[in-house]
Structures are given as structure tokens and as C-alpha cells.
mmCIF file of C-alpha atoms in Angstrom:
data_model
loop_
_atom_site.group_PDB
_atom_site.id
_atom_site.type_symbol
_atom_site.label_atom_id
_atom_site.label_comp_id
_atom_site.label_asym_id
_atom_site.label_seq_id
_atom_site.Cartn_x
_atom_site.Cartn_y
_atom_site.Cartn_z
ATOM 1 C CA MET A 242 239.972 106.231 80.814
ATOM 2 C CA ASN A 243 236.388 107.270 79.297
ATOM 3 C CA LEU A 244 234.318 105.179 77.228
ATOM 4 C CA THR A 245 232.464 108.207 75.216
ATOM 5 C CA LYS A 246 233.463 111.630 73.725
ATOM 6 C CA ASN A 247 231.890 113.174 77.265
ATOM 7 C CA THR A 248 229.530 115.679 75.494
ATOM 8 C CA ARG A 249 228.434 116.484 79.420
ATOM 9 C CA ARG A 250 230.885 118.861 79.915
ATOM 10 C CA ALA A 251 229.426 121.065 83.142
ATOM 11 C CA ALA A 252 231.850 118.045 86.312
ATOM 12 C CA VAL A 253 231.772 115.147 85.309
ATOM 13 C CA ALA A 254 235.381 113.627 85.779
ATOM 14 C CA LEU A 255 234.146 110.239 85.127
ATOM 15 C CA THR A 256 236.835 107.048 85.426
ATOM 16 C CA VAL A 257 236.121 103.946 84.093
ATOM 17 C CA PRO A 258 238.171 100.525 83.071
ATOM 18 C CA ILE A 259 237.869 100.145 79.518
ATOM 19 C CA LEU A 260 237.190 102.119 75.855
ATOM 20 C CA LEU A 261 234.470 99.240 74.642
ATOM 21 C CA PHE A 262 231.762 101.820 72.973
ATOM 22 C CA THR A 263 231.478 105.348 71.614
ATOM 23 C CA ALA A 264 229.476 108.125 71.455
ATOM 24 C CA ALA A 265 227.666 106.971 68.221
ATOM 25 C CA CYS A 266 226.623 103.726 70.503
ATOM 26 C CA GLY A 267 222.314 104.570 70.776
ATOM 27 C CA SER A 268 219.133 102.375 70.037
ATOM 28 C CA GLU A 269 219.372 99.853 66.948
ATOM 29 C CA ASP A 270 216.618 97.276 65.547
ATOM 30 C CA GLY A 271 216.113 94.035 66.955
ATOM 31 C CA LYS A 272 214.327 94.951 70.277
ATOM 32 C CA GLY A 273 213.147 92.788 73.234
ATOM 33 C CA SER A 274 214.606 88.905 74.031
ATOM 34 C CA SER A 275 215.347 86.070 72.066
ATOM 35 C CA GLY A 276 216.629 82.568 73.575
ATOM 36 C CA ALA A 277 217.842 81.711 77.458
ATOM 37 C CA ALA A 278 220.691 83.111 78.736
ATOM 38 C CA VAL A 279 223.928 81.206 79.118
ATOM 39 C CA ALA A 280 225.779 83.025 82.133
ATOM 40 C CA LYS A 281 225.514 81.434 85.501
ATOM 41 C CA VAL A 282 225.864 84.150 87.917
ATOM 42 C CA GLU A 283 226.044 83.668 91.494
ATOM 43 C CA GLY A 284 226.669 85.869 94.618
ATOM 44 C CA LYS A 285 224.025 87.733 96.127
ATOM 45 C CA ALA A 286 222.607 91.118 95.480
ATOM 46 C CA GLY A 287 224.693 94.105 96.414
ATOM 47 C CA GLU A 288 227.853 91.793 96.787
ATOM 48 C CA LYS A 289 229.922 91.273 93.596
ATOM 49 C CA PRO A 290 228.343 88.354 91.460
ATOM 50 C CA LYS A 291 230.620 85.643 89.910
ATOM 51 C CA ILE A 292 229.660 85.287 86.297
ATOM 52 C CA THR A 293 231.179 81.812 84.062
ATOM 53 C CA VAL A 294 230.201 80.958 81.082
ATOM 54 C CA PRO A 295 230.456 77.015 79.300
ATOM 55 C CA LYS A 296 233.381 76.894 77.230
ATOM 56 C CA ASP A 297 231.205 75.996 73.936
ATOM 57 C CA ALA A 298 228.353 78.417 75.164
ATOM 58 C CA LYS A 299 227.461 80.737 72.039
ATOM 59 C CA PRO A 300 225.274 84.436 72.562
ATOM 60 C CA ALA A 301 222.548 84.865 71.405
ATOM 61 C CA GLU A 302 221.905 86.914 68.576
ATOM 62 C CA LYS A 303 219.251 89.162 70.108
ATOM 63 C CA PRO A 304 219.558 90.995 73.620
ATOM 64 C CA VAL A 305 218.577 88.389 76.631
ATOM 65 C CA THR A 306 217.258 89.389 80.101
ATOM 66 C CA LYS A 307 216.637 87.608 82.720
ATOM 67 C CA THR A 308 216.194 88.941 86.125
ATOM 68 C CA LEU A 309 217.723 86.989 89.058
ATOM 69 C CA VAL A 310 216.629 88.540 91.974
ATOM 70 C CA GLU A 311 213.021 89.778 92.256
ATOM 71 C CA GLY A 312 213.135 93.571 94.243
ATOM 72 C CA LYS A 313 210.600 94.423 96.358
ATOM 73 C CA GLY A 314 210.983 98.180 95.652
ATOM 74 C CA ALA A 315 209.221 100.983 92.795
ATOM 75 C CA THR A 316 209.046 99.303 89.193
ATOM 76 C CA VAL A 317 211.888 101.481 86.801
ATOM 77 C CA LYS A 318 209.846 103.096 84.152
ATOM 78 C CA LYS A 319 211.938 104.581 80.963
ATOM 79 C CA GLY A 320 213.013 108.202 81.854
ATOM 80 C CA ASP A 321 213.160 107.505 85.548
ATOM 81 C CA LEU A 322 216.285 108.326 86.810
ATOM 82 C CA VAL A 323 218.497 105.135 88.846
ATOM 83 C CA ARG A 324 221.588 104.459 90.783
ATOM 84 C CA LEU A 325 223.269 100.948 89.725
ATOM 85 C CA ASP A 326 225.763 98.986 90.199
ATOM 86 C CA PHE A 327 227.413 96.523 87.525
ATOM 87 C CA GLU A 328 229.725 93.793 86.779
ATOM 88 C CA ALA A 329 230.528 93.108 83.231
ATOM 89 C CA GLN A 330 232.884 90.752 81.036
ATOM 90 C CA THR A 331 233.012 89.138 77.887
ATOM 91 C CA MET A 332 231.618 85.466 77.252
ATOM 92 C CA LYS A 333 235.117 83.960 77.124
ATOM 93 C CA GLY A 334 236.404 85.839 80.675
ATOM 94 C CA ARG A 335 237.566 89.546 79.902
ATOM 95 C CA ASN A 336 236.742 91.743 82.352
ATOM 96 C CA LEU A 337 234.801 94.966 81.366
ATOM 97 C CA GLY A 338 234.600 96.692 84.734
ATOM 98 C CA GLY A 339 232.520 97.002 87.127
ATOM 99 C CA SER A 340 231.697 99.584 90.327
ATOM 100 C CA TRP A 341 233.093 96.467 92.541
ATOM 101 C CA THR A 342 235.646 96.902 91.770
ATOM 102 C CA PRO A 343 237.788 99.953 93.252
ATOM 103 C CA GLN A 344 238.018 103.237 91.464
ATOM 104 C CA PRO A 345 241.697 105.263 91.396
ATOM 105 C CA GLY A 346 241.695 107.273 94.709
ATOM 106 C CA SER A 347 238.867 105.951 95.916
ATOM 107 C CA LYS A 348 238.894 105.772 100.239
ATOM 108 C CA PRO A 349 238.966 102.045 101.851
ATOM 109 C CA GLY A 350 235.750 101.575 102.997
ATOM 110 C CA GLY A 351 234.187 104.345 101.512
ATOM 111 C CA PRO A 352 230.460 104.452 99.317
ATOM 112 C CA ARG A 353 231.021 103.008 95.972
ATOM 113 C CA THR A 354 231.303 104.204 92.248
ATOM 114 C CA GLN A 355 228.368 103.643 91.369
ATOM 115 C CA VAL A 356 226.181 104.270 88.243
ATOM 116 C CA VAL A 357 223.685 106.857 87.962
ATOM 117 C CA THR A 358 221.871 108.291 84.774
ATOM 118 C CA GLU A 359 218.192 107.931 83.101
ATOM 119 C CA VAL A 360 216.819 104.779 81.669
ATOM 120 C CA SER A 361 216.654 105.122 77.876
ATOM 121 C CA ASP A 362 217.935 103.556 75.094
ATOM 122 C CA GLN A 363 220.051 106.317 73.931
ATOM 123 C CA MET A 364 223.615 106.851 74.715
ATOM 124 C CA THR A 365 223.273 109.144 78.414
ATOM 125 C CA GLN A 366 226.386 108.035 79.947
ATOM 126 C CA GLN A 367 229.605 105.947 79.887
ATOM 127 C CA MET A 368 229.175 102.987 81.358
ATOM 128 C CA LEU A 369 226.111 100.623 80.413
ATOM 129 C CA PRO A 370 225.481 100.139 76.396
ATOM 130 C CA PRO A 371 222.045 101.319 75.775
ATOM 131 C CA LYS A 372 220.375 98.156 75.497
ATOM 132 C CA VAL A 373 221.591 96.793 78.799
ATOM 133 C CA LEU A 374 220.574 100.283 80.263
ATOM 134 C CA SER A 375 217.251 99.876 78.538
ATOM 135 C CA ALA A 376 216.682 96.452 80.113
ATOM 136 C CA MET A 377 215.846 98.527 83.524
ATOM 137 C CA ALA A 378 212.768 99.483 82.470
ATOM 138 C CA GLY A 379 210.440 97.738 84.606
ATOM 139 C CA GLN A 380 212.220 96.002 87.106
ATOM 140 C CA LYS A 381 211.845 96.822 90.196
ATOM 141 C CA VAL A 382 214.102 98.151 92.889
ATOM 142 C CA GLY A 383 215.948 95.796 94.621
ATOM 143 C CA SER A 384 216.688 93.748 91.856
ATOM 144 C CA ARG A 385 219.578 91.962 89.920
ATOM 145 C CA VAL A 386 219.542 90.951 86.314
ATOM 146 C CA GLU A 387 221.013 89.369 83.765
ATOM 147 C CA ILE A 388 221.552 90.633 80.035
ATOM 148 C CA GLU A 389 224.157 89.024 77.975
ATOM 149 C CA GLY A 390 224.204 88.539 74.286
ATOM 150 C CA THR A 391 226.467 89.153 71.074
ATOM 151 C CA ALA A 392 228.300 92.535 70.812
ATOM 152 C CA LYS A 393 226.119 93.379 67.510
ATOM 153 C CA ALA A 394 223.093 93.118 69.949
ATOM 154 C CA LEU A 395 224.299 94.893 72.682
ATOM 155 C CA ILE A 396 226.020 97.265 71.358
ATOM 156 C CA GLY A 397 225.868 97.778 68.112
ATOM 157 C CA ALA A 398 226.936 100.425 65.701
ATOM 158 C CA GLY A 399 228.505 102.160 68.397
ATOM 159 C CA LEU A 400 231.259 99.371 69.069
ATOM 160 C CA ASN A 401 234.742 100.347 69.491
ATOM 161 C CA PRO A 402 237.059 98.858 66.299
ATOM 162 C CA GLN A 403 240.030 99.150 68.647
ATOM 163 C CA ALA A 404 238.188 97.305 72.294
ATOM 164 C CA GLY A 405 239.596 94.094 70.955
ATOM 165 C CA ILE A 406 236.096 92.784 70.448
ATOM 166 C CA LYS A 407 234.449 91.372 67.013
ATOM 167 C CA PRO A 408 230.392 91.901 66.668
ATOM 168 C CA GLU A 409 229.853 88.080 67.340
ATOM 169 C CA ASP A 410 231.801 87.980 70.293
ATOM 170 C CA GLY A 411 229.320 87.135 73.154
ATOM 171 C CA LEU A 412 229.189 89.823 76.745
ATOM 172 C CA VAL A 413 227.720 89.876 79.958
ATOM 173 C CA TRP A 414 225.957 92.916 82.359
ATOM 174 C CA VAL A 415 224.696 91.679 86.080
ATOM 175 C CA VAL A 416 223.391 94.663 86.450
ATOM 176 C CA ASP A 417 221.734 95.503 90.605
ATOM 177 C CA VAL A 418 218.862 98.034 90.783
ATOM 178 C CA VAL A 419 220.106 99.930 93.992
ATOM 179 C CA GLY A 420 217.531 103.467 93.399
ATOM 180 C CA ALA A 421 215.025 104.897 91.086
ATOM 181 C CA LYS A 422 212.646 107.929 91.026
ATOM 182 C CA LYS A 423 210.829 110.307 88.521
ATOM 183 C CA VAL A 424 211.805 113.535 88.659
ATOM 184 C CA ASP A 425 210.712 116.868 86.953
ATOM 185 C CA LYS A 426 212.547 117.980 84.548
ATOM 186 C CA LYS A 427 212.087 121.492 84.957
ATOM 187 C CA ALA A 428 212.418 121.436 89.122
ATOM 188 C CA LYS A 429 214.594 124.138 90.564
ATOM 189 C CA ALA A 430 214.808 125.373 94.128
ATOM 190 C CA GLU A 431 212.310 127.448 95.039
ATOM 191 C CA GLY A 432 212.538 130.045 98.783
ATOM 192 C CA ASP A 433 213.649 133.351 98.824
ATOM 193 C CA GLN A 434 216.922 134.002 97.753
ATOM 194 C CA ALA A 435 220.400 135.078 99.776
ATOM 195 C CA GLU A 436 222.621 138.246 98.506
ATOM 196 C CA PRO A 437 225.187 136.894 97.602
ATOM 197 C CA GLU A 438 228.682 137.161 99.897
ATOM 198 C CA ASP A 439 231.358 139.770 99.217
ATOM 199 C CA GLY A 440 233.402 138.903 96.304
ATOM 200 C CA LEU A 441 230.628 136.105 95.418
ATOM 201 C CA PRO A 442 229.056 136.622 91.709
ATOM 202 C CA LYS A 443 225.664 137.343 91.350
ATOM 203 C CA VAL A 444 223.072 134.501 90.592
ATOM 204 C CA THR A 445 219.753 135.240 88.814
ATOM 205 C CA ALA A 446 217.645 132.152 88.088
ATOM 206 C CA PRO A 447 214.807 132.728 86.245
ATOM 207 C CA ASP A 448 211.739 129.614 85.506
ATOM 208 C CA GLY A 449 212.941 127.205 83.015
ATOM 209 C CA LYS A 450 216.067 128.934 81.468
ATOM 210 C CA ALA A 451 219.629 128.798 82.837
ATOM 211 C CA ALA A 452 220.739 130.856 85.917
ATOM 212 C CA GLN A 453 222.770 134.029 84.999
ATOM 213 C CA ILE A 454 225.642 134.241 86.934
ATOM 214 C CA GLU A 455 226.536 137.791 86.822
ATOM 215 C CA VAL A 456 230.816 137.579 87.712
ATOM 216 C CA PRO A 457 231.985 140.771 89.476
ATOM 217 C CA LYS A 458 233.959 142.998 87.627
ATOM 218 C CA GLY A 459 237.194 143.750 89.082
ATOM 219 C CA GLU A 460 237.645 140.987 91.282
ATOM 220 C CA LYS A 461 240.513 138.070 90.923
ATOM 221 C CA ALA A 462 238.821 134.930 90.828
ATOM 222 C CA PRO A 463 239.120 133.214 94.787
ATOM 223 C CA LYS A 464 242.372 130.569 95.091
ATOM 224 C CA ASP A 465 240.485 128.701 97.591
ATOM 225 C CA LEU A 466 236.910 126.681 96.982
ATOM 226 C CA LYS A 467 234.384 129.333 97.256
ATOM 227 C CA GLU A 468 230.958 128.330 98.372
ATOM 228 C CA GLN A 469 227.235 129.662 99.562
ATOM 229 C CA VAL A 470 223.438 128.478 99.875
ATOM 230 C CA LEU A 471 221.914 130.817 98.616
ATOM 231 C CA VAL A 472 218.180 128.898 99.075
ATOM 232 C CA LYS A 473 217.925 127.093 101.886
ATOM 233 C CA GLY A 474 216.578 123.575 101.495
ATOM 234 C CA LYS A 475 213.747 121.572 103.817
ATOM 235 C CA GLY A 476 214.874 117.999 102.028
ATOM 236 C CA PRO A 477 217.121 115.418 103.733
ATOM 237 C CA GLU A 478 221.102 115.879 103.645
ATOM 238 C CA VAL A 479 223.331 114.371 100.535
ATOM 239 C CA LYS A 480 225.256 111.967 101.835
ATOM 240 C CA ALA A 481 228.573 110.586 99.970
ATOM 241 C CA GLY A 482 227.226 107.971 97.373
ATOM 242 C CA ASP A 483 224.261 109.072 96.637
ATOM 243 C CA GLY A 484 222.680 110.311 93.215
ATOM 244 C CA LEU A 485 222.475 114.304 93.807
ATOM 245 C CA ILE A 486 219.895 115.196 91.252
ATOM 246 C CA ALA A 487 220.517 118.557 89.838
ATOM 247 C CA GLN A 488 219.673 121.471 88.010
ATOM 248 C CA TYR A 489 222.835 123.757 87.457
ATOM 249 C CA THR A 490 224.407 126.261 85.743
ATOM 250 C CA GLY A 491 228.268 126.885 85.095
ATOM 251 C CA VAL A 492 230.172 129.589 83.808
ATOM 252 C CA LYS A 493 233.883 131.182 83.810
ATOM 253 C CA TRP A 494 235.032 133.226 86.139
ATOM 254 C CA GLU A 495 237.765 134.631 83.676
ATOM 255 C CA ASP A 496 234.842 136.176 80.930
ATOM 256 C CA GLY A 497 231.357 135.058 82.765
ATOM 257 C CA LYS A 498 230.172 133.173 79.620
ATOM 258 C CA LYS A 499 228.294 130.016 79.814
ATOM 259 C CA PHE A 500 230.095 126.829 78.963
ATOM 260 C CA ASP A 501 227.611 124.650 80.311
ATOM 261 C CA SER A 502 223.365 124.041 81.619
ATOM 262 C CA SER A 503 221.390 121.198 82.312
ATOM 263 C CA TRP A 504 218.859 123.304 80.727
ATOM 264 C CA ASP A 505 220.982 122.601 77.705
ATOM 265 C CA HIS A 506 220.857 119.173 77.959
ATOM 266 C CA GLY A 507 216.753 118.537 78.428
ATOM 267 C CA GLY A 508 216.011 119.776 82.421
ATOM 268 C CA ALA A 509 217.537 118.139 85.369
ATOM 269 C CA THR A 510 219.969 115.392 85.435
ATOM 270 C CA ALA A 511 222.025 113.485 88.233
ATOM 271 C CA PHE A 512 225.613 112.957 89.167
ATOM 272 C CA GLN A 513 227.044 110.200 92.240
ATOM 273 C CA ILE A 514 228.411 113.127 94.789
ATOM 274 C CA GLY A 515 231.257 112.339 96.585
ATOM 275 C CA THR A 516 232.750 108.987 95.184
ATOM 276 C CA GLY A 517 234.962 110.977 92.494
ATOM 277 C CA GLN A 518 232.722 110.961 89.632
ATOM 278 C CA VAL A 519 232.582 114.728 89.317
ATOM 279 C CA VAL A 520 235.287 117.627 89.866
ATOM 280 C CA GLN A 521 236.811 117.658 93.580
ATOM 281 C CA GLY A 522 234.802 121.182 94.043
ATOM 282 C CA TRP A 523 231.079 119.605 93.771
ATOM 283 C CA ASP A 524 232.297 116.593 95.949
ATOM 284 C CA LYS A 525 233.803 118.966 98.722
ATOM 285 C CA ALA A 526 231.011 121.795 98.637
ATOM 286 C CA LEU A 527 227.606 119.455 98.034
ATOM 287 C CA VAL A 528 228.089 116.551 100.619
ATOM 288 C CA GLY A 529 226.307 117.799 103.275
ATOM 289 C CA LYS A 530 223.491 120.066 101.479
ATOM 290 C CA HIS A 531 219.956 119.422 101.474
ATOM 291 C CA VAL A 532 217.631 118.893 98.674
ATOM 292 C CA GLY A 533 215.689 122.080 98.471
ATOM 293 C CA ASP A 534 219.201 123.855 98.414
ATOM 294 C CA ARG A 535 221.016 126.373 95.600
ATOM 295 C CA VAL A 536 224.036 126.197 95.973
ATOM 296 C CA GLU A 537 226.469 128.902 94.456
ATOM 297 C CA ILE A 538 230.728 127.508 93.879
ATOM 298 C CA VAL A 539 233.177 129.026 92.716
ATOM 299 C CA ILE A 540 235.894 126.339 91.657
ATOM 300 C CA PRO A 541 239.667 127.277 91.671
ATOM 301 C CA PRO A 542 241.263 125.053 89.042
ATOM 302 C CA LYS A 543 242.614 122.848 91.137
ATOM 303 C CA LEU A 544 239.260 121.377 92.331
ATOM 304 C CA GLY A 545 237.992 121.445 88.737
ATOM 305 C CA TYR A 546 240.211 120.230 85.838
ATOM 306 C CA GLY A 547 243.553 121.838 86.320
ATOM 307 C CA ALA A 548 244.645 117.883 86.529
ATOM 308 C CA SER A 549 243.386 117.592 82.909
ATOM 309 C CA PRO A 550 245.950 120.523 81.334
ATOM 310 C CA GLN A 551 244.413 119.085 77.979
ATOM 311 C CA HIS A 552 240.778 120.003 79.477
ATOM 312 C CA GLU A 553 239.873 122.998 77.786
ATOM 313 C CA LEU A 554 238.512 124.502 81.121
ATOM 314 C CA ALA A 555 242.071 123.060 83.234
ATOM 315 C CA LYS A 556 242.865 126.832 83.579
ATOM 316 C CA ASN A 557 239.288 128.486 84.286
ATOM 317 C CA THR A 558 238.059 129.285 87.726
ATOM 318 C CA LEU A 559 234.592 127.557 87.664
ATOM 319 C CA VAL A 560 231.383 128.745 88.763
ATOM 320 C CA PHE A 561 227.945 127.237 89.336
ATOM 321 C CA SER A 562 224.626 127.876 90.466
ATOM 322 C CA VAL A 563 223.704 124.498 91.762
ATOM 323 C CA ASP A 564 219.712 123.447 92.711
ATOM 324 C CA ILE A 565 219.690 119.757 94.540
ATOM 325 C CA VAL A 566 216.476 118.749 93.383
ATOM 326 C CA GLY A 567 216.322 115.181 94.226
ATOM 327 C CA THR A 568 218.421 112.077 95.217
ATOM 328 C CA VAL A 569 218.343 108.543 94.098
#
């Protein structure tokens, strides 16, 4: 169940536990912290926290931020891409989800499904409201941070009325800053590009623009996943659980029309890879590749959106050009 209506269609197939806030959620007045934290948080950074709240505790009417553990890594700045663990609940004990809870279909012992997103005071992803996410600015990698307040203070006008939470109800988030990186939004793979293998689309990647992908006329869409490294990078290997920072463009095989591109959303963006947060074709094709690679991927419906019949791309074979420009 998604927390918001997803506007970034490219590869995201994220599942989260509760429909808490809507896509209308955004920055509200009343920035800053007021009062003291009332919740008690137990546990080490990197482990699932235990959150308890006194029965008579009253939530602050403005967001309260408390650094529980100060990390020793780089300081997070607004605009950085981050990888985060989190646990959230109401002050009455209702669980709102978290990254320590295994997602459906996840492998035992595999990497956790974490939040990978940009630090912003606007809605950028589905698990954390803007007030919680923006509180990460100024924290250090390795830190554990508590953010609490009323639903009105943390979510504001974006609170979903069907969530069963009132504006005056208290909410608590505990967030661990796992990684952070400043990213050049205009970054792209650099180097000599190989010619596409027989039957694969031709890719042209002009500077500062979405890649042009030319689907071969008269060719039937492949029934299985196809991939090719067009530009070989020299960076580290991408591992399952990494936050993949990518510049991408996707078109439909059937008509060659673009349906999404990172260039249409401000440039390079990030997704967690290898944990089911993106369509299977991305997970299968991009884990094991390297930073600096440009990868062409042809994804049949069964590894794209075929499992979601109502999705507008459910019957389409998807063609992506993906530049891996970093990991976080």
C-alpha cells in the first residue's frame, strides 16, 4: 500500500505499511523545534528501536527533534541524497511502519528495505513526511534522531483523513542516518559507448537531456530480460541494498514513446536497489554493475508492471537507459 500517489513512475514499485499522508503533503509554517521530547527510545543505532510514551504525555504543537546518538560521519545537508532506517508510531502505540519490518517477498538475511531519497522540506518520497525528512539536515551519518509532535505539526494539510489519525494525535519517528552523498544532478556516464547488440534499441545520450532510445522497427519485443553495458564505468560494484544514484530514461517498446526520465524531475535521483523497491527488471539488471556504467535494459511485463494489472504500463515492455552515477 503506497503512502502517496506516486508521480515518479520510472521504476518504483514501493510497498509500505500505512496510507498516512497524501501527495498534497508539503512544507508547512512553524519550522523549528519547540518543547522537549516525551517519548523514550531504547536501542542502539542500527538496531530496531523500542519506543514507549507515558500515558499522560502530550505531544508538542511544533516539531521536536532530538539527536539520540551523534554519528561520526559527514554532516547531511539539504539537497543531499540519503539512505535511512526508520521506525514510526503514534504516541498511543499504533505502529506506522518501519524499515526493520520485513517487506513481503523479502529474503531472510537479505538487506533491509530502507528509505533512499533527497533531504528536502517538500514531498519527495513515500515513507517520511517532509518535517521528518528535513530534520535530517545538520545531522551526521551514523546518527539516530527522534522527531515527534502532533500529526498537524509533522504532516499538516497532507494528513490523509482515512488514516484514522486526528491532527492533534501525537506521532513519533526514530530515524537512523545510514549514508549521505552530495550529487551532481547533471552527472552522467562518461566514456566510449558500445553499439547495441542485435535486436536491442539504439541509445543516444546528449548532455543535459533525456536519452533518445530508438526501438528497432519490425522487431518483436523480447520475452525475457535483456541487458547490455553500453559504457563501462570504473567505480565500485553496486550491491543489493545500496542506494543507487541514477540518470535514467524509459520508453515503451511498442511505440517508442518516452514515459519517464530523471531529466524531467530535476536530474539524477536515487532508489534502493536489490530489495524490491523497484521493478524486478531493475533489481536483476543493475545489482552487480559498477558506478560509471551506462546500462540498457529491456524489461518484459512479467518483470515490469505486469503483476499490477491496473498500472498504465502493465502490458508494456519497458526499455531503459540507466547511467549509474553513484551509490549512497
